[in-house]
């Protein structure tokens, strides 16, 4: 600017016919303005004179020609850039040095683009999708299987076990019986409906029964003690002419000697050892 009516606010020299600069409505000759107010350039450390363009970023200043990528020296004027430890880099150099690689496509996640992070890995937002329906996962609940991410509905549809009884998804826990999955609350005695997940049970015709119900309705009765004979705990029994005995009950009716593995005789409904039967 030039003026014929103003004196320099600092040195009081006439500004008539000279260039000057204004600051807070006061006029300064160029030498005074530069000495008082010019910012030092971050790159060359020289003052940025009022006749030069002053580029500022986060309180720091550069000459237009000094505003360059610290690695490749390309100008950053009117171009996107990134800062790392107060060093300015073009987006290409920053990406090469510091940007994450997308776990899915293995391409660089460029500065300024949205990055999704999950279990220590990073994704482009467009790559962070359900493996089955390909819909963006964003911040939705998800489940990972074999390094692939699934939204909950798709995971349940593809992989979750369904209860053999109610056919609904088993989200946690569960019981396996006869190679079929069950909810714990669905795994009940076929007769009394008592839960069997924490007690012993007996199977008959592919149905589970609590010990009491099985003994009451299905177990054979010992010919000697009349109590049910069950296979619970690996119990063994003796069978003869459509009658059954507990192993420990298969004894001579007279002398009570065990007949397991021994010759015996019958007299009506009694079983006798060879000695008692021959007497």
XYZ file of N, CA and C in Angstrom:
837
model
N 0.833 -1.185 0.000
C 0.000 0.000 0.000
C 0.876 1.246 0.000
N 0.339 2.298 -0.496
C 1.036 3.588 -0.452
C 0.114 4.631 0.128
N 0.720 5.638 0.732
C -0.080 6.715 1.318
C 0.727 8.006 1.306
N 0.092 9.094 1.189
C 0.773 10.398 1.254
C 0.334 11.184 2.479
N -0.393 10.488 3.408
C -0.969 11.222 4.540
C -0.586 10.626 5.893
N 0.287 9.606 5.926
C 0.515 8.901 7.183
C 1.991 8.781 7.473
N 2.327 8.844 8.730
C 3.681 8.574 9.187
C 3.735 7.184 9.813
N 4.913 6.547 9.764
C 5.089 5.230 10.395
C 4.829 5.353 11.889
N 3.998 4.462 12.424
C 3.627 4.511 13.835
C 4.821 4.259 14.747
N 5.857 3.584 14.239
C 7.005 3.248 15.084
C 8.167 4.233 14.914
N 8.640 4.414 13.666
C 9.812 5.282 13.449
C 9.431 6.727 13.131
N 8.139 6.958 12.928
C 7.599 8.280 12.670
C 8.061 8.878 11.338
N 8.678 8.066 10.493
C 9.075 8.529 9.165
C 7.829 8.612 8.283
N 7.870 9.519 7.374
C 6.748 9.714 6.482
C 6.576 8.491 5.585
N 5.344 8.131 5.363
C 5.015 7.012 4.477
C 4.608 7.505 3.094
N 4.785 8.765 2.856
C 4.362 9.315 1.580
C 5.133 8.663 0.437
N 4.378 8.051 -0.470
C 4.964 7.386 -1.626
C 5.637 6.070 -1.302
N 5.469 5.555 -0.099
C 6.125 4.299 0.318
C 5.069 3.223 0.614
N 5.506 1.954 0.508
C 4.641 0.856 0.916
C 4.576 0.813 2.439
N 3.423 0.400 2.928
C 3.287 0.293 4.387
C 2.322 -0.857 4.701
N 2.269 -1.194 5.975
C 1.375 -2.274 6.435
C 0.560 -1.760 7.610
N -0.660 -2.254 7.725
C -1.543 -1.849 8.813
C -1.620 -2.946 9.865
N -1.625 -2.531 11.095
C -1.831 -3.462 12.214
C -2.582 -2.702 13.305
N -3.743 -3.197 13.653
C -4.592 -2.551 14.657
C -4.796 -1.068 14.333
N -5.099 -0.827 13.040
C -5.407 0.507 12.525
C -4.211 1.450 12.517
N -3.024 0.936 12.858
C -1.812 1.748 12.800
C -1.008 1.361 11.571
N -0.382 2.367 10.944
C 0.413 2.140 9.743
C 1.886 2.069 10.103
N 2.570 1.097 9.461
C 4.006 0.928 9.696
C 4.705 0.854 8.344
N 5.929 1.437 8.299
C 6.725 1.202 7.107
C 7.122 -0.265 7.081
N 7.459 -0.790 5.918
C 7.735 -2.224 5.781
C 8.873 -2.681 6.682
N 10.028 -1.967 6.744
C 11.102 -2.427 7.621
C 10.681 -2.500 9.089
N 9.928 -1.499 9.557
C 9.479 -1.521 10.952
C 8.489 -2.650 11.199
N 7.565 -2.827 10.285
C 6.572 -3.897 10.460
C 7.249 -5.265 10.523
N 8.197 -5.502 9.593
C 8.865 -6.799 9.567
C 9.675 -7.042 10.833
N 10.357 -5.999 11.317
C 11.175 -6.176 12.519
C 10.335 -6.381 13.760
N 9.137 -5.795 13.766
C 8.284 -5.883 14.950
C 7.364 -7.105 14.942
N 6.823 -7.470 13.774
C 5.723 -8.423 13.756
C 5.925 -9.637 12.849
N 6.942 -9.670 12.021
C 7.100 -10.800 11.096
C 7.344 -12.097 11.886
N 6.627 -13.167 11.505
C 6.801 -14.472 12.154
C 8.006 -15.197 11.569
N 8.769 -15.890 12.399
C 9.883 -16.683 11.865
C 9.364 -17.943 11.183
N 9.931 -18.304 10.082
C 9.541 -19.504 9.327
C 10.064 -20.748 10.038
N 9.213 -21.740 10.199
C 9.590 -22.983 10.849
C 10.690 -23.720 10.085
N 10.731 -23.554 8.781
C 11.676 -24.286 7.953
C 13.029 -23.575 7.864
N 13.034 -22.329 7.384
C 14.302 -21.627 7.148
C 14.706 -20.694 8.282
N 13.805 -20.500 9.245
C 14.050 -19.672 10.435
C 14.151 -18.174 10.125
N 13.943 -17.788 8.875
C 13.997 -16.374 8.497
C 12.613 -15.742 8.692
N 12.581 -14.406 8.915
C 11.286 -13.733 9.086
C 10.442 -13.848 7.815
N 9.150 -13.982 8.020
C 8.224 -14.003 6.886
C 7.763 -12.564 6.693
N 8.366 -11.871 5.739
C 8.121 -10.448 5.539
C 6.695 -10.206 5.090
N 6.257 -8.982 5.299
C 4.868 -8.675 4.972
C 4.587 -8.782 3.483
N 5.640 -8.761 2.690
C 5.467 -8.900 1.241
C 5.355 -10.363 0.818
N 5.568 -11.293 1.775
C 5.494 -12.723 1.484
C 4.211 -13.314 2.083
N 3.788 -14.418 1.529
C 2.602 -15.094 2.033
C 2.969 -15.901 3.276
N 2.224 -15.736 4.351
C 2.473 -16.412 5.627
C 1.468 -17.551 5.769
N 1.972 -18.790 5.736
C 1.109 -19.956 5.911
C 1.230 -20.450 7.359
N 0.104 -20.579 8.030
C 0.111 -20.927 9.456
C -0.621 -22.242 9.690
N -0.097 -23.025 10.654
C -0.742 -24.282 11.049
C -0.431 -24.539 12.532
N -1.475 -24.559 13.333
C -1.345 -24.810 14.770
C -0.294 -23.912 15.425
N -0.401 -22.607 15.138
C 0.463 -21.633 15.779
C 1.861 -21.538 15.209
N 2.160 -22.285 14.171
C 3.477 -22.206 13.530
C 3.322 -21.604 12.130
N 4.426 -21.053 11.612
C 4.345 -20.294 10.362
C 5.441 -20.735 9.382
N 5.096 -20.625 8.094
C 6.031 -21.000 7.019
C 5.937 -19.989 5.875
N 7.088 -19.775 5.190
C 7.013 -19.149 3.875
C 6.240 -20.093 2.949
N 5.633 -19.571 1.943
C 4.906 -20.413 0.988
C 5.837 -21.436 0.357
N 7.058 -21.035 0.039
C 8.002 -21.964 -0.581
C 8.596 -22.963 0.393
N 8.461 -22.711 1.687
C 9.021 -23.621 2.704
C 7.990 -24.617 3.224
N 6.733 -24.429 2.823
C 5.660 -25.289 3.325
C 5.636 -26.571 2.488
N 6.518 -27.538 2.869
C 6.742 -28.741 2.060
C 6.719 -29.991 2.926
N 6.528 -31.126 2.264
C 6.595 -32.422 2.937
C 8.023 -32.647 3.433
N 8.150 -33.054 4.695
C 9.475 -33.242 5.283
C 10.205 -34.440 4.697
N 9.487 -35.324 4.003
C 10.139 -36.514 3.454
C 10.440 -36.369 1.961
N 9.434 -36.016 1.172
C 9.635 -35.960 -0.285
C 9.815 -34.541 -0.810
N 9.654 -33.526 0.061
C 9.864 -32.107 -0.259
C 8.838 -31.539 -1.232
N 7.775 -32.260 -1.505
C 6.742 -31.697 -2.364
C 5.966 -30.622 -1.614
N 5.542 -29.578 -2.348
C 4.796 -28.489 -1.738
C 3.474 -29.000 -1.163
N 3.128 -28.452 0.005
C 1.867 -28.820 0.642
C 0.831 -27.712 0.512
N 1.160 -26.664 -0.236
C 0.247 -25.538 -0.387
C -1.038 -25.997 -1.062
N -2.160 -25.765 -0.392
C -3.490 -26.117 -0.887
C -3.625 -27.608 -1.190
N -2.867 -28.434 -0.468
C -2.963 -29.884 -0.610
C -3.197 -30.510 0.761
N -3.842 -31.662 0.806
C -4.030 -32.337 2.102
C -2.688 -32.809 2.649
N -2.550 -32.743 3.965
C -1.313 -33.188 4.595
C -1.635 -33.703 5.991
N -0.649 -34.311 6.620
C -0.807 -34.823 7.980
C 0.428 -34.453 8.786
N 0.270 -34.417 10.094
C 1.386 -34.072 10.981
C 1.686 -35.248 11.899
N 2.954 -35.545 12.075
C 3.409 -36.599 12.982
C 4.581 -36.061 13.792
N 4.388 -35.964 15.107
C 5.438 -35.415 15.973
C 5.901 -34.054 15.469
N 4.930 -33.205 15.088
C 5.152 -31.836 14.606
C 5.851 -31.776 13.247
N 6.007 -32.897 12.583
C 6.588 -32.917 11.240
C 5.455 -33.034 10.230
N 5.478 -32.188 9.197
C 4.433 -32.209 8.178
C 4.799 -33.162 7.052
N 3.806 -33.973 6.656
C 4.016 -34.949 5.581
C 2.837 -34.907 4.634
N 3.111 -35.127 3.351
C 2.008 -35.289 2.413
C 1.296 -36.601 2.751
N 0.070 -36.752 2.270
C -0.716 -37.933 2.635
C -0.066 -39.224 2.162
N 0.612 -39.190 1.009
C 1.263 -40.396 0.505
C 2.401 -40.838 1.424
N 3.254 -39.886 1.818
C 4.381 -40.227 2.696
C 3.896 -40.634 4.076
N 2.868 -39.953 4.566
C 2.330 -40.317 5.883
C 1.773 -41.737 5.859
N 1.071 -42.044 4.778
C 0.489 -43.382 4.657
C 1.574 -44.446 4.613
N 2.627 -44.191 3.859
C 3.724 -45.159 3.765
C 4.383 -45.397 5.114
N 4.490 -44.342 5.912
C 5.222 -44.438 7.167
C 4.345 -44.887 8.329
N 3.126 -44.363 8.413
C 2.380 -44.501 9.665
C 0.975 -45.078 9.539
N 0.366 -45.017 8.372
C -1.031 -45.423 8.286
C -1.195 -46.928 8.460
N -2.342 -47.294 9.030
C -2.671 -48.708 9.217
C -3.060 -49.331 7.886
N -2.875 -50.634 7.792
C -3.341 -51.406 6.643
C -4.665 -52.069 7.013
N -5.602 -52.047 6.097
C -6.897 -52.667 6.322
C -6.741 -54.178 6.446
N -7.306 -54.745 7.499
C -7.199 -56.180 7.747
C -7.840 -56.977 6.615
N -8.861 -56.408 5.982
C -9.583 -57.146 4.943
C -8.901 -57.053 3.581
N -8.651 -55.807 3.100
C -8.122 -55.637 1.745
C -6.623 -55.391 1.712
N -6.019 -55.185 2.893
C -4.576 -54.963 3.024
C -4.102 -53.666 2.368
N -5.025 -52.793 2.020
C -4.649 -51.490 1.484
C -4.558 -50.466 2.609
N -3.820 -49.379 2.349
C -3.608 -48.350 3.364
C -4.916 -47.635 3.690
N -5.123 -47.371 4.970
C -6.243 -46.550 5.406
C -5.746 -45.109 5.427
N -6.170 -44.320 4.461
C -5.627 -42.981 4.265
C -6.025 -42.055 5.407
N -5.140 -41.095 5.742
C -5.474 -40.105 6.767
C -6.750 -39.366 6.404
N -7.577 -39.131 7.407
C -8.828 -38.422 7.184
C -9.996 -39.330 6.892
N -9.737 -40.583 6.484
C -10.831 -41.514 6.235
C -11.188 -42.220 7.539
N -12.408 -42.670 7.644
C -12.873 -43.293 8.880
C -12.275 -44.689 9.016
N -11.754 -44.970 10.187
C -11.107 -46.256 10.440
C -11.867 -47.001 11.527
N -12.167 -48.272 11.281
C -12.817 -49.123 12.274
C -11.760 -50.017 12.909
N -11.792 -50.137 14.224
C -10.818 -50.960 14.934
C -11.541 -52.022 15.744
N -10.998 -53.257 15.686
C -11.617 -54.374 16.402
C -10.557 -55.435 16.664
N -10.406 -55.799 17.918
C -9.445 -56.826 18.341
C -8.033 -56.550 17.824
N -7.608 -55.278 17.928
C -6.244 -54.932 17.579
C -5.979 -54.754 16.098
N -6.985 -54.926 15.247
C -6.813 -54.740 13.804
C -7.680 -53.587 13.316
N -7.363 -53.084 12.127
C -8.073 -51.935 11.562
C -8.706 -52.300 10.226
N -9.820 -51.639 9.929
C -10.532 -51.845 8.668
C -10.940 -50.497 8.077
N -11.014 -50.441 6.738
C -11.777 -49.364 6.125
C -13.234 -49.535 6.574
N -13.942 -48.455 6.705
C -15.353 -48.569 7.088
C -16.116 -49.416 6.071
N -15.770 -49.272 4.788
C -16.470 -50.025 3.747
C -16.085 -51.503 3.737
N -14.964 -51.857 4.381
C -14.533 -53.258 4.438
C -15.016 -53.967 5.705
N -15.448 -53.185 6.694
C -15.861 -53.759 7.969
C -17.336 -54.132 7.876
N -17.604 -55.268 7.225
C -18.975 -55.689 6.947
C -19.178 -57.135 7.393
N -20.432 -57.527 7.506
C -20.775 -58.916 7.824
C -20.354 -59.808 6.663
N -19.657 -60.879 6.964
C -19.166 -61.783 5.937
C -20.311 -62.416 5.148
N -21.485 -62.560 5.759
C -22.593 -63.249 5.097
C -23.498 -62.285 4.318
N -24.012 -61.239 4.990
C -24.959 -60.339 4.307
C -24.295 -59.112 3.709
N -22.991 -58.887 4.012
C -22.205 -57.783 3.464
C -22.712 -56.410 3.895
N -23.526 -56.350 4.934
C -23.985 -55.069 5.449
C -22.958 -54.505 6.429
N -22.777 -53.156 6.446
C -21.791 -52.558 7.370
C -22.083 -52.931 8.813
N -21.013 -53.238 9.539
C -21.165 -53.603 10.945
C -21.126 -52.373 11.845
N -20.327 -51.350 11.448
C -20.250 -50.142 12.257
C -19.973 -50.478 13.712
N -20.850 -50.021 14.600
C -20.716 -50.311 16.037
C -21.737 -51.343 16.497
N -22.308 -52.103 15.565
C -23.297 -53.116 15.933
C -22.611 -54.298 16.637
N -23.356 -55.035 17.455
C -22.792 -56.267 18.036
C -22.402 -57.233 16.924
N -21.293 -57.928 17.111
C -20.837 -58.868 16.089
C -20.201 -60.088 16.751
N -20.040 -61.120 15.959
C -19.409 -62.358 16.418
C -18.361 -62.753 15.384
N -17.185 -63.161 15.845
C -16.093 -63.551 14.953
C -15.942 -65.063 14.920
N -15.808 -65.609 13.710
C -15.573 -67.042 13.538
C -14.577 -67.210 12.402
N -13.477 -67.932 12.676
C -12.435 -68.176 11.664
C -11.950 -66.878 11.029
N -11.722 -65.867 11.863
C -11.213 -64.557 11.437
C -12.174 -63.783 10.541
N -13.413 -64.197 10.484
C -14.427 -63.463 9.733
C -15.471 -62.927 10.706
N -15.987 -61.724 10.417
C -16.956 -61.077 11.293
C -18.371 -61.237 10.750
N -19.306 -61.461 11.661
C -20.710 -61.660 11.290
C -21.600 -60.820 12.203
N -22.660 -60.251 11.639
C -23.665 -59.646 12.500
C -24.359 -60.790 13.237
N -24.955 -60.478 14.368
C -25.527 -61.531 15.223
C -26.611 -62.340 14.493
N -27.566 -61.705 13.780
C -28.587 -62.513 13.086
C -27.989 -63.491 12.068
N -26.976 -63.046 11.307
C -26.378 -63.935 10.306
C -25.593 -65.070 10.965
N -24.892 -64.755 12.047
C -24.145 -65.805 12.731
C -25.094 -66.864 13.263
N -26.177 -66.421 13.860
C -27.144 -67.388 14.397
C -27.743 -68.232 13.279
N -27.997 -67.583 12.152
C -28.585 -68.309 11.024
C -27.628 -69.344 10.462
N -26.333 -68.994 10.404
C -25.354 -69.866 9.775
C -24.753 -70.907 10.724
N -24.479 -70.503 11.959
C -23.642 -71.349 12.804
C -24.248 -71.750 14.150
N -25.157 -70.952 14.669
C -25.623 -71.221 16.034
C -26.407 -72.527 16.100
N -26.288 -73.217 17.236
C -27.071 -74.431 17.465
C -28.499 -74.061 17.854
N -29.417 -74.875 17.405
C -30.816 -74.694 17.761
C -31.252 -75.834 18.680
N -31.970 -75.460 19.706
C -32.394 -76.443 20.711
C -33.268 -77.520 20.070
N -32.951 -78.773 20.374
C -33.698 -79.909 19.826
C -35.157 -79.878 20.273
N -35.412 -79.290 21.449
C -36.772 -79.280 21.986
C -37.588 -78.097 21.466
N -37.086 -76.859 21.692
C -37.877 -75.670 21.351
C -37.514 -75.075 20.000
N -36.393 -75.542 19.394
C -35.932 -75.090 18.073
C -35.371 -73.669 18.069
N -35.271 -73.028 19.224
C -34.720 -71.682 19.283
C -33.200 -71.733 19.417
N -32.559 -70.595 19.103
C -31.101 -70.524 19.136
C -30.577 -70.675 20.554
N -29.489 -71.427 20.697
C -28.793 -71.539 21.977
C -27.664 -70.519 21.948
N -27.810 -69.438 22.704
C -26.826 -68.348 22.677
C -25.653 -68.602 23.603
N -25.848 -69.379 24.656
C -24.749 -69.692 25.580
C -25.089 -70.956 26.345
N -24.022 -71.629 26.806
C -24.240 -72.846 27.583
C -24.886 -73.926 26.743
N -25.856 -74.598 27.321
C -26.549 -75.667 26.619
C -26.043 -77.032 27.030
N -26.776 -78.049 26.607
C -26.476 -79.445 26.934
C -26.515 -80.255 25.652
N -25.592 -81.189 25.507
C -25.612 -82.095 24.362
C -26.074 -83.466 24.829
N -27.091 -83.981 24.184
C -27.604 -85.304 24.512
C -27.983 -86.005 23.215
N -27.519 -87.217 23.051
C -27.803 -88.004 21.851
C -27.395 -87.233 20.591
N -26.231 -86.539 20.694
C -25.679 -85.740 19.592
C -26.567 -84.576 19.188
N -27.463 -84.161 20.066
C -28.333 -83.030 19.784
C -28.150 -81.966 20.864
N -28.182 -80.658 20.483
C -28.057 -79.580 21.473
C -29.408 -79.233 22.110
N -29.374 -78.914 23.385
C -30.569 -78.535 24.131
C -30.257 -77.324 24.998
N -31.255 -76.445 25.206
C -31.153 -75.483 26.302
C -31.175 -76.269 27.614
N -30.463 -75.762 28.611
C -30.494 -76.442 29.904
C -31.918 -76.532 30.439
N -32.676 -75.446 30.243
C -34.045 -75.447 30.772
C -34.994 -76.320 29.954
N -34.569 -76.708 28.745
C -35.405 -77.585 27.916
C -35.054 -79.061 28.100
N -33.896 -79.326 28.678
C -33.457 -80.710 28.853
C -34.069 -81.246 30.140
N -35.271 -81.824 30.020
C -36.052 -82.241 31.190
C -36.489 -83.693 31.050
N -36.884 -84.247 32.168
C -37.407 -85.619 32.185
C -38.672 -85.681 31.341
N -38.793 -86.719 30.535
C -39.946 -86.866 29.650
C -41.249 -87.066 30.407
N -41.166 -87.418 31.684
C -42.376 -87.669 32.475
C -42.680 -86.513 33.427
N -41.776 -86.245 34.372
C -42.060 -85.241 35.415
C -41.575 -83.843 35.064
N -40.821 -83.688 33.972
C -40.321 -82.412 33.480
C -39.271 -81.760 34.386
N -38.692 -82.515 35.284
C -37.610 -81.983 36.108
C -36.372 -81.776 35.243
N -35.630 -80.666 35.463
C -34.422 -80.409 34.692
C -33.369 -81.476 34.975
N -32.713 -81.939 33.915
C -31.759 -83.042 34.035
C -30.311 -82.606 33.849
N -30.068 -81.290 33.601
C -28.711 -80.863 33.253
C -27.713 -81.083 34.385
N -28.204 -81.186 35.631
C -27.289 -81.356 36.762
C -27.603 -82.611 37.577
N -28.280 -83.560 36.999
C -28.536 -84.802 37.708
C -28.434 -85.988 36.751
N -28.310 -87.152 37.334
C -28.198 -88.351 36.518
C -29.541 -88.661 35.872
N -29.454 -89.267 34.695
C -30.681 -89.605 33.984
C -30.458 -90.885 33.195
N -31.548 -91.439 32.686
C -31.513 -92.684 31.915
C -32.276 -92.476 30.618
N -31.753 -93.010 29.534
C -32.379 -92.841 28.229
C -33.177 -94.081 27.839
N -34.347 -93.833 27.246
C -35.154 -94.917 26.694
C -35.894 -94.383 25.487
N -35.752 -95.080 24.349
C -36.416 -94.673 23.107
C -36.103 -93.215 22.764
N -34.800 -92.833 22.934
C -34.286 -91.508 22.598
C -34.837 -90.396 23.485
N -35.473 -90.760 24.592
C -35.977 -89.757 25.525
C -35.243 -89.889 26.864
N -34.929 -88.757 27.504
C -34.272 -88.813 28.807
C -35.296 -88.867 29.943
N -34.952 -89.609 30.983
C -35.813 -89.720 32.158
C -34.970 -89.543 33.411
N -35.553 -88.896 34.421
C -34.875 -88.882 35.705
C -34.905 -90.309 36.257
N -34.028 -90.615 37.190
C -33.912 -91.977 37.721
C -35.216 -92.443 38.352
N -35.867 -91.555 39.089
C -37.099 -91.950 39.774
C -38.194 -92.329 38.785
N -38.381 -91.509 37.741
C -39.443 -91.800 36.767
C -39.124 -93.054 35.953
N -37.865 -93.200 35.576
C -37.512 -94.389 34.810
C -37.731 -95.643 35.650
N -37.313 -95.590 36.901
C -37.475 -96.755 37.778
C -38.941 -97.077 37.991
N -39.757 -96.021 38.121
C -41.173 -96.213 38.393
C -41.920 -96.792 37.202
N -41.589 -96.336 36.005
C -42.391 -96.707 34.847
C -41.768 -97.763 33.939
N -40.440 -97.880 33.950
C -39.825 -98.726 32.937
C -38.867 -99.791 33.455
N -38.283 -99.585 34.588
C -37.250 -100.519 35.032
C -37.845 -101.873 35.408
N -37.119 -102.960 35.078
C -37.505 -104.292 35.516
C -37.325 -104.383 37.025
N -38.160 -105.199 37.661
C -38.080 -105.375 39.108
C -37.313 -106.654 39.425
N -36.465 -106.537 40.427
C -35.688 -107.691 40.868
C -36.628 -108.756 41.445
N -36.461 -110.009 41.019
C -37.322 -111.105 41.496
C -37.130 -111.368 42.976
N -35.992 -110.934 43.519
C -35.725 -111.178 44.935
C -36.171 -110.006 45.803
N -35.620 -108.797 45.558
C -35.907 -107.666 46.443
C -37.044 -106.791 45.961
N -37.517 -106.999 44.722
C -38.625 -106.278 44.117
C -38.315 -104.813 43.791
N -37.055 -104.416 43.957
C -36.668 -103.044 43.635
C -36.292 -102.954 42.159
N -36.394 -101.761 41.583
C -36.072 -101.616 40.155
C -34.614 -101.978 39.866
N -34.418 -102.546 38.691
C -33.066 -102.806 38.205
C -32.768 -101.769 37.127
N -31.784 -100.904 37.373
C -31.425 -99.884 36.393
C -29.978 -100.077 35.988
N -29.643 -99.495 34.851
C -28.257 -99.571 34.368
C -27.430 -98.407 34.902
N -28.015 -97.604 35.789
C -27.331 -96.445 36.335
C -26.064 -96.856 37.063
N -24.980 -96.209 36.732
C -23.711 -96.518 37.387
C -23.100 -97.810 36.904
N -23.589 -98.373 35.804
C -23.000 -99.598 35.264
C -23.442 -100.847 36.014
N -24.612 -100.798 36.668
C -25.093 -101.941 37.436
C -25.302 -103.149 36.518
N -25.015 -104.358 37.028
C -25.199 -105.592 36.271
C -26.350 -106.383 36.886
N -27.015 -107.175 36.039
C -28.114 -107.977 36.558
C -28.091 -109.348 35.900
N -28.838 -110.278 36.510
C -28.935 -111.655 36.028
C -30.335 -111.865 35.484
N -30.447 -112.501 34.330
C -31.748 -112.777 33.738
C -31.878 -114.280 33.519
N -33.051 -114.825 33.899
C -33.310 -116.263 33.722
C -34.810 -116.470 33.609
N -35.229 -117.079 32.491
C -36.639 -117.406 32.251
C -37.556 -116.208 32.538
N -37.234 -115.094 31.891
C -38.036 -113.871 31.942
C -38.079 -113.228 33.329
N -37.176 -113.660 34.194
C -37.037 -112.989 35.491
C -35.647 -112.380 35.581
N -35.545 -111.301 36.369
C -34.275 -110.601 36.531
C -33.959 -110.441 38.023
N -32.679 -110.400 38.289
C -32.198 -110.191 39.656
C -31.049 -109.176 39.631
N -30.951 -108.404 40.689
C -29.709 -107.682 40.896
C -28.614 -108.719 41.068
N -27.448 -108.426 40.662
C -26.338 -109.373 40.790
C -26.161 -109.802 42.244
N -26.284 -108.804 43.165
C -26.096 -109.128 44.579
C -27.297 -109.846 45.184
N -28.424 -109.892 44.423
C -29.627 -110.571 44.925
C -29.771 -111.992 44.371
N -28.919 -112.366 43.459
C -29.028 -113.691 42.832
C -28.357 -114.735 43.743
N -29.103 -115.107 44.766
C -28.586 -115.997 45.813
C -29.501 -117.192 46.022
N -28.955 -118.251 46.608
C -29.734 -119.449 46.962
C -30.792 -119.069 47.988
N -32.044 -119.531 47.763
C -33.140 -119.179 48.651
C -32.986 -119.796 50.035
N -32.176 -120.841 50.175
C -32.008 -121.477 51.479
C -30.762 -120.987 52.214
N -29.615 -121.088 51.581
C -28.372 -120.757 52.288
C -27.824 -119.374 51.957
N -28.475 -118.670 51.020
C -28.099 -117.304 50.626
C -26.741 -117.210 49.931
N -26.197 -118.362 49.538
C -24.921 -118.313 48.819
C -25.144 -117.705 47.435
N -24.167 -116.890 46.976
C -24.281 -116.272 45.657
C -24.254 -117.338 44.581
N -25.145 -117.181 43.607
C -25.217 -118.127 42.501
C -24.628 -117.558 41.219
N -24.038 -116.364 41.308
C -23.450 -115.740 40.132
C -22.287 -116.597 39.648
N -22.386 -117.078 38.415
C -21.332 -117.907 37.838
C -21.335 -119.335 38.335
N -22.380 -119.722 39.105
C -22.447 -121.080 39.664
C -23.622 -121.837 39.055
N -23.558 -123.172 39.149
C -24.690 -124.003 38.746
C -25.785 -123.846 39.797
N -27.037 -123.875 39.332
C -28.135 -123.758 40.292
C -29.310 -124.586 39.772
N -30.242 -124.827 40.696
C -31.455 -125.584 40.394
C -32.661 -124.719 40.692
N -33.789 -125.023 40.064
C -35.022 -124.273 40.339
C -36.058 -125.227 40.915
N -36.827 -124.706 41.825
C -37.943 -125.461 42.390
C -39.096 -124.483 42.488
N -40.084 -124.685 41.600
C -41.157 -123.704 41.447
C -40.523 -122.344 41.149
N -40.750 -121.309 42.000
C -40.166 -119.989 41.740
C -38.853 -119.777 42.471
N -38.377 -120.803 43.188
C -37.160 -120.641 43.960
C -35.945 -121.052 43.140
N -34.830 -120.402 43.422
C -33.559 -120.837 42.867
C -32.684 -121.310 44.013
N -32.018 -122.431 43.781
C -31.226 -123.071 44.849
C -29.857 -123.434 44.336
N -28.899 -123.398 45.257
C -27.570 -123.877 44.869
C -27.643 -125.383 44.672
N -26.639 -125.955 44.081
C -26.659 -127.387 43.758
C -26.757 -128.239 45.031
N -26.097 -127.782 46.080
C -26.114 -128.545 47.351
C -27.473 -128.539 47.974
N -28.109 -127.313 48.074
C -29.431 -127.229 48.703
C -30.514 -127.886 47.850
N -30.346 -127.785 46.533
C -31.357 -128.375 45.658
C -31.297 -129.891 45.626
N -30.137 -130.465 45.972
C -29.983 -131.907 45.940
C -30.302 -132.558 47.290
N -30.474 -131.759 48.335
C -30.686 -132.295 49.687
C -32.064 -132.945 49.792
